[in-house]
Amino acid sequence: VPVLLFVAAPYIRRYVAGGRCKSAARLEGKVVIITGANTGIGKETARDLAQRGKVIIACRDIAKAEAAASEIRAETGNQQVIVRKLDLADTKSIREFAEKFLAEEKELHILINNAGVMLCPYSKTVDGFEMHLGVNHLGHFLLTFLLLERLKQSAPARIVNVSSLAHHGGRIRFHDLHGEKCYNRGLAYCHSKLANVLFTRELARRLQGKLLYFAIGTKVTANALHPGSVYSELVRHSFVMKWLWKIFSFFLKTPCEGAQTSIYCAVAEELDSVTGQYFSDCQPAYVSPHGRDDETAKKLWSVSCELLGIQWD
């Protein structure tokens, strides 16, 4: 058995690694924002895209972000890897980030909503939102809202939302969105990842637009993705998951492997006019029935606007 495992190991690893982005598309003159790019798949996404164009790393922890950016600059030779403060658990920070970005940059071509929290003990954001919902969904919802006009002005442009296979276990519990009546940290993560899929679906529908059967689209696409099971810091809030991740690390993607679908959705030429889709391993993937519920998507949009105090028609 050990011999068989040794022989099979390279094939197992190749299978675990999954799809790889093969696009050599350049991004000269283009601007990319990646949230949570100081570690994990966000950092690897930034590393790849920094070889193609200008990348803005938007993170809560500036020290870690500067260290990651410095490493990427040295490796790629691209000095246009910029760090900006962004705390998705604080709408004031999100607004300040957007205001500064809009004052400094005249264009935005790719927004990758990558940052996320997972398996947090019950807690709330600065604004009183349950942490998973607040950071993973509402924070990115507000950020996208604030930057959308710049994306439209820079079109063709892309919005990439990092969701998860976990969306299959999610439900949008409108009667208890913030988990005050019943809270399970695993399910809270699943709910927030379903929210990512539904947000992408409704955003794509609104951006596409139709008037008397004539498309009046904005040339801004929105797609979601599952990066795979990745050996990263995302499970830091769970001792059990950290322990399991170490034991089974051989069967998990590396952050570089996990970043491939994010990179694919950001640059692949064949996705120029593809929108409202969900990808895994650089190919279309199955979305749960709850993730295809247009009525729930519309209601979540409306409730999200209400919670954030914005009007997004």
mmCIF file of C-alpha atoms in Angstrom:
data_model
loop_
_atom_site.group_PDB
_atom_site.id
_atom_site.type_symbol
_atom_site.label_atom_id
_atom_site.label_comp_id
_atom_site.label_asym_id
_atom_site.label_seq_id
_atom_site.Cartn_x
_atom_site.Cartn_y
_atom_site.Cartn_z
ATOM 1 C CA VAL A 1 0.000 0.000 0.000
ATOM 2 C CA PRO A 2 2.731 2.580 0.826
ATOM 3 C CA VAL A 3 4.388 1.848 -2.532
ATOM 4 C CA LEU A 4 1.089 2.286 -4.374
ATOM 5 C CA LEU A 5 0.463 5.572 -2.588
ATOM 6 C CA PHE A 6 3.971 6.769 -3.469
ATOM 7 C CA VAL A 7 3.430 5.939 -7.141
ATOM 8 C CA ALA A 8 -0.052 7.471 -7.179
ATOM 9 C CA ALA A 9 0.909 10.615 -5.258
ATOM 10 C CA PRO A 10 1.741 12.811 -8.299
ATOM 11 C CA TYR A 11 -1.551 11.854 -9.974
ATOM 12 C CA ILE A 12 -3.522 12.532 -6.784
ATOM 13 C CA ARG A 13 -1.864 15.925 -6.441
ATOM 14 C CA ARG A 14 -2.589 16.766 -10.073
ATOM 15 C CA TYR A 15 -6.268 15.894 -9.535
ATOM 16 C CA VAL A 16 -6.466 17.918 -6.307
ATOM 17 C CA ALA A 17 -4.834 20.926 -7.999
ATOM 18 C CA GLY A 18 -7.764 21.155 -10.418
ATOM 19 C CA GLY A 19 -8.055 23.575 -13.320
ATOM 20 C CA ARG A 20 -5.428 26.126 -14.203
ATOM 21 C CA CYS A 21 -5.856 29.513 -15.859
ATOM 22 C CA LYS A 22 -4.003 29.365 -19.172
ATOM 23 C CA SER A 23 -4.721 32.905 -20.300
ATOM 24 C CA ALA A 24 -1.698 35.073 -21.024
ATOM 25 C CA ALA A 25 -3.829 38.229 -21.191
ATOM 26 C CA ARG A 26 -1.953 41.421 -20.315
ATOM 27 C CA LEU A 27 -3.414 44.218 -18.213
ATOM 28 C CA GLU A 28 -1.199 47.140 -19.198
ATOM 29 C CA GLY A 29 -2.945 50.390 -18.396
ATOM 30 C CA LYS A 30 -5.597 48.569 -16.385
ATOM 31 C CA VAL A 31 -6.355 48.752 -12.662
ATOM 32 C CA VAL A 32 -7.308 45.832 -10.422
ATOM 33 C CA ILE A 33 -8.585 45.874 -6.829
ATOM 34 C CA ILE A 34 -8.341 42.676 -4.774
ATOM 35 C CA THR A 35 -9.754 42.610 -1.261
ATOM 36 C CA GLY A 36 -7.992 40.511 1.366
ATOM 37 C CA ALA A 37 -4.914 40.040 -0.793
ATOM 38 C CA ASN A 38 -2.355 39.943 2.018
ATOM 39 C CA THR A 39 -2.594 36.158 2.395
ATOM 40 C CA GLY A 40 -3.981 32.946 0.902
ATOM 41 C CA ILE A 41 -5.621 32.875 -2.495
ATOM 42 C CA GLY A 42 -5.985 36.662 -2.522
ATOM 43 C CA LYS A 43 -2.220 37.086 -2.278
ATOM 44 C CA GLU A 44 -1.627 34.509 -5.017
ATOM 45 C CA THR A 45 -4.216 36.222 -7.222
ATOM 46 C CA ALA A 46 -2.389 39.513 -6.667
ATOM 47 C CA ARG A 47 0.957 37.854 -7.434
ATOM 48 C CA ASP A 48 -0.317 36.613 -10.804
ATOM 49 C CA LEU A 49 -2.135 39.794 -11.807
ATOM 50 C CA ALA A 50 0.857 41.944 -10.791
ATOM 51 C CA GLN A 51 2.724 40.277 -13.657
ATOM 52 C CA ARG A 52 0.054 41.684 -15.967
ATOM 53 C CA GLY A 53 -0.837 45.154 -14.665
ATOM 54 C CA LYS A 54 -1.514 47.501 -11.735
ATOM 55 C CA VAL A 55 -2.879 45.890 -8.564
ATOM 56 C CA ILE A 56 -4.357 47.516 -5.483
ATOM 57 C CA ILE A 57 -4.282 45.307 -2.399
ATOM 58 C CA ALA A 58 -7.182 46.314 -0.132
ATOM 59 C CA CYS A 59 -6.750 44.918 3.385
ATOM 60 C CA ARG A 60 -7.555 45.481 7.038
ATOM 61 C CA ASP A 61 -4.048 44.589 8.275
ATOM 62 C CA ILE A 62 -1.749 47.152 6.657
ATOM 63 C CA ALA A 63 1.477 45.628 8.021
ATOM 64 C CA LYS A 64 0.719 42.204 6.514
ATOM 65 C CA ALA A 65 -0.469 43.819 3.291
ATOM 66 C CA GLU A 66 2.740 45.864 2.948
ATOM 67 C CA ALA A 67 4.834 42.733 3.525
ATOM 68 C CA ALA A 68 2.872 40.864 0.829
ATOM 69 C CA ALA A 69 3.073 43.802 -1.581
ATOM 70 C CA SER A 70 6.821 44.167 -1.032
ATOM 71 C CA GLU A 71 7.313 40.471 -1.772
ATOM 72 C CA ILE A 72 5.193 40.681 -4.936
ATOM 73 C CA ARG A 73 6.982 43.828 -6.154
ATOM 74 C CA ALA A 74 10.369 42.172 -5.696
ATOM 75 C CA GLU A 75 9.265 39.008 -7.476
ATOM 76 C CA THR A 76 7.436 40.608 -10.411
ATOM 77 C CA GLY A 77 9.424 43.818 -10.806
ATOM 78 C CA ASN A 78 6.110 45.681 -10.872
ATOM 79 C CA GLN A 79 6.179 48.719 -8.582
ATOM 80 C CA GLN A 80 2.478 49.323 -9.254
ATOM 81 C CA VAL A 81 1.390 47.040 -6.389
ATOM 82 C CA ILE A 82 -0.291 49.422 -3.979
ATOM 83 C CA VAL A 83 -1.666 48.858 -0.478
ATOM 84 C CA ARG A 84 -4.807 50.573 0.782
ATOM 85 C CA LYS A 85 -6.636 50.233 4.090
ATOM 86 C CA LEU A 86 -10.017 48.493 3.903
ATOM 87 C CA ASP A 87 -11.926 46.957 6.808
ATOM 88 C CA LEU A 88 -15.010 45.208 5.443
ATOM 89 C CA ALA A 89 -16.426 44.938 8.965
ATOM 90 C CA ASP A 90 -16.793 48.730 9.114
ATOM 91 C CA THR A 91 -18.879 50.633 6.558
ATOM 92 C CA LYS A 92 -17.047 53.856 7.435
ATOM 93 C CA SER A 93 -13.745 52.225 6.399
ATOM 94 C CA ILE A 94 -15.344 50.962 3.173
ATOM 95 C CA ARG A 95 -16.584 54.448 2.306
ATOM 96 C CA GLU A 96 -13.196 56.000 3.123
ATOM 97 C CA PHE A 97 -11.420 53.435 0.921
ATOM 98 C CA ALA A 98 -13.790 54.096 -1.986
ATOM 99 C CA GLU A 99 -13.526 57.883 -1.601
ATOM 100 C CA LYS A 100 -9.710 57.740 -1.621
ATOM 101 C CA PHE A 101 -9.611 55.337 -4.554
ATOM 102 C CA LEU A 102 -11.981 57.451 -6.661
ATOM 103 C CA ALA A 103 -9.897 60.544 -5.939
ATOM 104 C CA GLU A 104 -6.652 58.810 -6.941
ATOM 105 C CA GLU A 105 -7.656 56.544 -9.826
ATOM 106 C CA LYS A 106 -9.588 57.529 -12.917
ATOM 107 C CA GLU A 107 -10.231 53.934 -14.011
ATOM 108 C CA LEU A 108 -11.099 50.537 -12.533
ATOM 109 C CA HIS A 109 -11.245 47.469 -14.744
ATOM 110 C CA ILE A 110 -11.381 44.494 -12.376
ATOM 111 C CA LEU A 111 -12.823 44.277 -8.858
ATOM 112 C CA ILE A 112 -12.149 40.975 -7.092
ATOM 113 C CA ASN A 113 -14.224 40.621 -3.928
ATOM 114 C CA ASN A 114 -12.004 37.991 -2.344
ATOM 115 C CA ALA A 115 -11.730 38.742 1.383
ATOM 116 C CA GLY A 116 -13.734 36.650 3.789
ATOM 117 C CA VAL A 117 -14.118 35.239 7.277
ATOM 118 C CA MET A 118 -15.039 31.669 8.170
ATOM 119 C CA LEU A 119 -16.229 29.842 11.281
ATOM 120 C CA CYS A 120 -16.144 32.924 13.526
ATOM 121 C CA PRO A 121 -17.498 32.689 17.062
ATOM 122 C CA TYR A 122 -20.650 34.805 17.251
ATOM 123 C CA SER A 123 -19.745 38.453 16.816
ATOM 124 C CA LYS A 124 -20.955 41.539 15.021
ATOM 125 C CA THR A 125 -19.384 44.142 12.767
ATOM 126 C CA VAL A 126 -19.029 47.781 13.779
ATOM 127 C CA ASP A 127 -22.453 48.402 12.237
ATOM 128 C CA GLY A 128 -24.180 45.536 14.052
ATOM 129 C CA PHE A 129 -24.238 42.934 11.270
ATOM 130 C CA GLU A 130 -23.472 39.277 11.996
ATOM 131 C CA MET A 131 -19.783 38.937 11.116
ATOM 132 C CA HIS A 132 -20.012 36.415 8.243
ATOM 133 C CA LEU A 133 -22.905 38.235 6.576
ATOM 134 C CA GLY A 134 -21.366 41.638 7.288
ATOM 135 C CA VAL A 135 -17.897 40.943 5.894
ATOM 136 C CA ASN A 136 -18.521 38.305 3.226
ATOM 137 C CA HIS A 137 -21.682 39.816 1.750
ATOM 138 C CA LEU A 138 -22.682 43.283 2.963
ATOM 139 C CA GLY A 139 -19.143 44.698 2.983
ATOM 140 C CA HIS A 140 -18.538 43.659 -0.613
ATOM 141 C CA PHE A 141 -22.066 44.699 -1.606
ATOM 142 C CA LEU A 142 -21.363 48.253 -0.382
ATOM 143 C CA LEU A 143 -17.879 48.334 -1.900
ATOM 144 C CA THR A 144 -19.218 47.276 -5.302
ATOM 145 C CA PHE A 145 -21.995 49.877 -5.079
ATOM 146 C CA LEU A 146 -19.499 52.663 -4.353
ATOM 147 C CA LEU A 147 -17.152 51.669 -7.189
ATOM 148 C CA LEU A 148 -19.678 50.664 -9.835
ATOM 149 C CA GLU A 149 -19.794 53.950 -11.725
ATOM 150 C CA ARG A 150 -16.005 53.891 -12.131
ATOM 151 C CA LEU A 151 -16.243 50.320 -13.433
ATOM 152 C CA LYS A 152 -18.910 51.390 -15.934
ATOM 153 C CA GLN A 153 -16.780 54.335 -17.079
ATOM 154 C CA SER A 154 -13.822 51.964 -17.583
ATOM 155 C CA ALA A 155 -15.803 49.232 -19.371
ATOM 156 C CA PRO A 156 -15.254 46.576 -20.443
ATOM 157 C CA ALA A 157 -14.821 45.694 -16.783
ATOM 158 C CA ARG A 158 -15.321 42.695 -14.524
ATOM 159 C CA ILE A 159 -16.565 41.999 -10.995
ATOM 160 C CA VAL A 160 -15.418 38.688 -9.530
ATOM 161 C CA ASN A 161 -17.018 37.409 -6.320
ATOM 162 C CA VAL A 162 -15.267 34.604 -4.450
ATOM 163 C CA SER A 163 -18.000 32.332 -3.103
ATOM 164 C CA SER A 164 -17.745 28.649 -2.177
ATOM 165 C CA LEU A 165 -19.156 25.182 -2.672
ATOM 166 C CA ALA A 166 -20.481 25.804 0.848
ATOM 167 C CA HIS A 167 -23.265 27.887 -0.715
ATOM 168 C CA HIS A 168 -25.083 24.557 -1.226
ATOM 169 C CA GLY A 169 -25.641 24.407 2.535
ATOM 170 C CA GLY A 170 -26.778 28.004 2.811
ATOM 171 C CA ARG A 171 -30.206 29.572 3.217
ATOM 172 C CA ILE A 172 -31.132 33.253 3.383
ATOM 173 C CA ARG A 173 -32.915 33.413 6.734
ATOM 174 C CA PHE A 174 -34.636 36.777 6.400
ATOM 175 C CA HIS A 175 -36.351 36.282 9.771
ATOM 176 C CA ASP A 176 -32.961 35.990 11.514
ATOM 177 C CA LEU A 177 -30.303 37.442 9.192
ATOM 178 C CA HIS A 178 -27.949 38.296 12.038
ATOM 179 C CA GLY A 179 -28.213 34.982 13.860
ATOM 180 C CA GLU A 180 -29.635 36.511 17.028
ATOM 181 C CA LYS A 181 -32.224 33.749 17.482
ATOM 182 C CA CYS A 182 -30.115 30.812 16.349
ATOM 183 C CA TYR A 183 -26.415 30.763 15.452
ATOM 184 C CA ASN A 184 -24.167 28.077 14.024
ATOM 185 C CA ARG A 185 -20.774 29.278 12.811
ATOM 186 C CA GLY A 186 -20.569 26.699 10.015
ATOM 187 C CA LEU A 187 -24.036 27.470 8.693
ATOM 188 C CA ALA A 188 -23.424 31.215 9.032
ATOM 189 C CA TYR A 189 -20.512 30.834 6.614
ATOM 190 C CA CYS A 190 -22.679 28.816 4.201
ATOM 191 C CA HIS A 191 -25.422 31.463 4.335
ATOM 192 C CA SER A 192 -22.932 34.227 3.497
ATOM 193 C CA LYS A 193 -21.523 32.259 0.549
ATOM 194 C CA LEU A 194 -25.045 31.731 -0.799
ATOM 195 C CA ALA A 195 -25.513 35.490 -0.467
ATOM 196 C CA ASN A 196 -22.419 35.945 -2.697
ATOM 197 C CA VAL A 197 -23.986 33.760 -5.403
ATOM 198 C CA LEU A 198 -27.356 35.515 -5.217
ATOM 199 C CA PHE A 199 -25.732 38.956 -5.245
ATOM 200 C CA THR A 200 -23.745 38.008 -8.346
ATOM 201 C CA ARG A 201 -26.874 36.732 -10.070
ATOM 202 C CA GLU A 202 -28.948 39.838 -9.382
ATOM 203 C CA LEU A 203 -26.051 42.218 -10.100
ATOM 204 C CA ALA A 204 -25.431 40.571 -13.487
ATOM 205 C CA ARG A 205 -29.131 40.803 -14.331
ATOM 206 C CA ARG A 206 -29.214 44.512 -13.498
ATOM 207 C CA LEU A 207 -25.988 45.264 -15.369
ATOM 208 C CA GLN A 208 -27.157 43.422 -18.464
ATOM 209 C CA GLY A 209 -30.374 45.404 -18.727
ATOM 210 C CA LYS A 210 -33.092 45.077 -21.342
ATOM 211 C CA LEU A 211 -35.391 47.658 -22.896
ATOM 212 C CA LEU A 212 -38.013 46.612 -25.424
ATOM 213 C CA TYR A 213 -35.959 43.471 -26.158
ATOM 214 C CA PHE A 214 -32.851 45.513 -26.968
ATOM 215 C CA ALA A 215 -29.876 44.938 -24.694
ATOM 216 C CA ILE A 216 -28.600 48.140 -23.108
ATOM 217 C CA GLY A 217 -25.894 46.438 -21.076
ATOM 218 C CA THR A 218 -23.075 48.257 -19.318
ATOM 219 C CA LYS A 219 -20.272 45.957 -20.536
ATOM 220 C CA VAL A 220 -19.534 45.213 -16.886
ATOM 221 C CA THR A 221 -19.752 41.508 -16.086
ATOM 222 C CA ALA A 222 -20.215 39.828 -12.705
ATOM 223 C CA ASN A 223 -19.322 36.217 -11.990
ATOM 224 C CA ALA A 224 -18.875 34.102 -8.862
ATOM 225 C CA LEU A 225 -16.598 31.166 -8.149
ATOM 226 C CA HIS A 226 -15.609 28.337 -5.834
ATOM 227 C CA PRO A 227 -11.810 28.318 -5.334
ATOM 228 C CA GLY A 228 -11.722 24.743 -4.037
ATOM 229 C CA SER A 229 -10.703 23.434 -0.629
ATOM 230 C CA VAL A 230 -7.545 25.431 0.001
ATOM 231 C CA TYR A 231 -4.879 25.083 2.687
ATOM 232 C CA SER A 232 -5.005 28.648 4.001
ATOM 233 C CA GLU A 233 -5.563 30.796 7.090
ATOM 234 C CA LEU A 234 -9.318 30.945 6.492
ATOM 235 C CA VAL A 235 -9.948 28.212 9.112
ATOM 236 C CA ARG A 236 -7.972 30.071 11.815
ATOM 237 C CA HIS A 237 -11.070 30.472 14.030
ATOM 238 C CA SER A 238 -11.579 26.706 14.396
ATOM 239 C CA PHE A 239 -9.021 24.541 16.228
ATOM 240 C CA VAL A 240 -10.630 21.372 14.854
ATOM 241 C CA MET A 241 -10.526 22.624 11.256
ATOM 242 C CA LYS A 242 -6.904 23.777 11.602
ATOM 243 C CA TRP A 243 -5.995 20.309 12.900
ATOM 244 C CA LEU A 244 -7.874 18.561 10.066
ATOM 245 C CA TRP A 245 -6.398 20.917 7.472
ATOM 246 C CA LYS A 246 -2.876 19.980 8.608
ATOM 247 C CA ILE A 247 -3.606 16.244 8.566
ATOM 248 C CA PHE A 248 -5.216 16.308 5.119
ATOM 249 C CA SER A 249 -3.087 19.067 3.573
ATOM 250 C CA PHE A 250 -1.927 16.661 0.846
ATOM 251 C CA PHE A 251 -5.523 16.541 -0.401
ATOM 252 C CA LEU A 252 -6.045 20.303 -0.301
ATOM 253 C CA LYS A 253 -5.161 22.892 -2.912
ATOM 254 C CA THR A 254 -2.267 25.221 -2.310
ATOM 255 C CA PRO A 255 -3.192 28.937 -2.273
ATOM 256 C CA CYS A 256 -1.675 29.232 -5.765
ATOM 257 C CA GLU A 257 -3.874 26.395 -7.037
ATOM 258 C CA GLY A 258 -6.887 27.884 -5.271
ATOM 259 C CA ALA A 259 -6.314 31.246 -6.942
ATOM 260 C CA GLN A 260 -6.560 29.879 -10.482
ATOM 261 C CA THR A 261 -10.324 30.276 -10.910
ATOM 262 C CA SER A 262 -10.220 33.847 -9.547
ATOM 263 C CA ILE A 263 -7.498 34.655 -12.076
ATOM 264 C CA TYR A 264 -9.457 32.897 -14.827
ATOM 265 C CA CYS A 265 -12.618 34.908 -14.108
ATOM 266 C CA ALA A 266 -10.576 38.115 -14.041
ATOM 267 C CA VAL A 267 -8.634 37.753 -17.300
ATOM 268 C CA ALA A 268 -9.770 34.878 -19.552
ATOM 269 C CA GLU A 269 -10.639 36.268 -22.981
ATOM 270 C CA GLU A 270 -13.459 33.765 -23.495
ATOM 271 C CA LEU A 271 -15.324 35.318 -20.562
ATOM 272 C CA ASP A 272 -15.466 38.813 -22.084
ATOM 273 C CA SER A 273 -19.263 38.712 -22.409
ATOM 274 C CA VAL A 274 -20.050 35.967 -19.870
ATOM 275 C CA THR A 275 -21.948 37.193 -16.818
ATOM 276 C CA GLY A 276 -24.023 35.888 -13.927
ATOM 277 C CA GLN A 277 -22.237 32.532 -13.925
ATOM 278 C CA TYR A 278 -20.562 30.406 -11.249
ATOM 279 C CA PHE A 279 -17.206 28.709 -11.847
ATOM 280 C CA SER A 280 -15.006 26.079 -10.247
ATOM 281 C CA ASP A 281 -11.680 24.752 -11.553
ATOM 282 C CA CYS A 282 -11.809 27.305 -14.389
ATOM 283 C CA GLN A 283 -15.072 25.974 -15.813
ATOM 284 C CA PRO A 284 -18.810 26.465 -15.228
ATOM 285 C CA ALA A 285 -20.080 24.657 -12.127
ATOM 286 C CA TYR A 286 -23.420 23.613 -10.669
ATOM 287 C CA VAL A 287 -25.316 26.168 -8.589
ATOM 288 C CA SER A 288 -27.692 25.018 -5.865
ATOM 289 C CA PRO A 289 -31.435 25.566 -6.422
ATOM 290 C CA HIS A 290 -31.352 28.209 -3.665
ATOM 291 C CA GLY A 291 -28.574 29.971 -5.570
ATOM 292 C CA ARG A 292 -30.828 30.164 -8.649
ATOM 293 C CA ASP A 293 -33.851 31.623 -6.851
ATOM 294 C CA ASP A 294 -34.432 35.000 -8.501
ATOM 295 C CA GLU A 295 -37.073 36.099 -6.014
ATOM 296 C CA THR A 296 -34.730 35.479 -3.086
ATOM 297 C CA ALA A 297 -31.950 37.302 -4.970
ATOM 298 C CA LYS A 298 -34.177 40.347 -5.480
ATOM 299 C CA LYS A 299 -35.335 40.348 -1.857
ATOM 300 C CA LEU A 300 -31.758 40.002 -0.569
ATOM 301 C CA TRP A 301 -30.759 42.958 -2.749
ATOM 302 C CA SER A 302 -33.552 45.079 -1.305
ATOM 303 C CA VAL A 303 -32.822 44.067 2.295
ATOM 304 C CA SER A 304 -29.073 44.655 1.808
ATOM 305 C CA CYS A 305 -29.742 48.184 0.538
ATOM 306 C CA GLU A 306 -31.991 48.834 3.529
ATOM 307 C CA LEU A 307 -29.397 47.579 6.019
ATOM 308 C CA LEU A 308 -26.658 49.696 4.426
ATOM 309 C CA GLY A 309 -28.841 52.765 4.015
ATOM 310 C CA ILE A 310 -28.288 53.033 0.270
ATOM 311 C CA GLN A 311 -30.476 53.267 -2.838
ATOM 312 C CA TRP A 312 -29.261 51.027 -5.652
ATOM 313 C CA ASP A 313 -31.770 50.833 -8.473
#
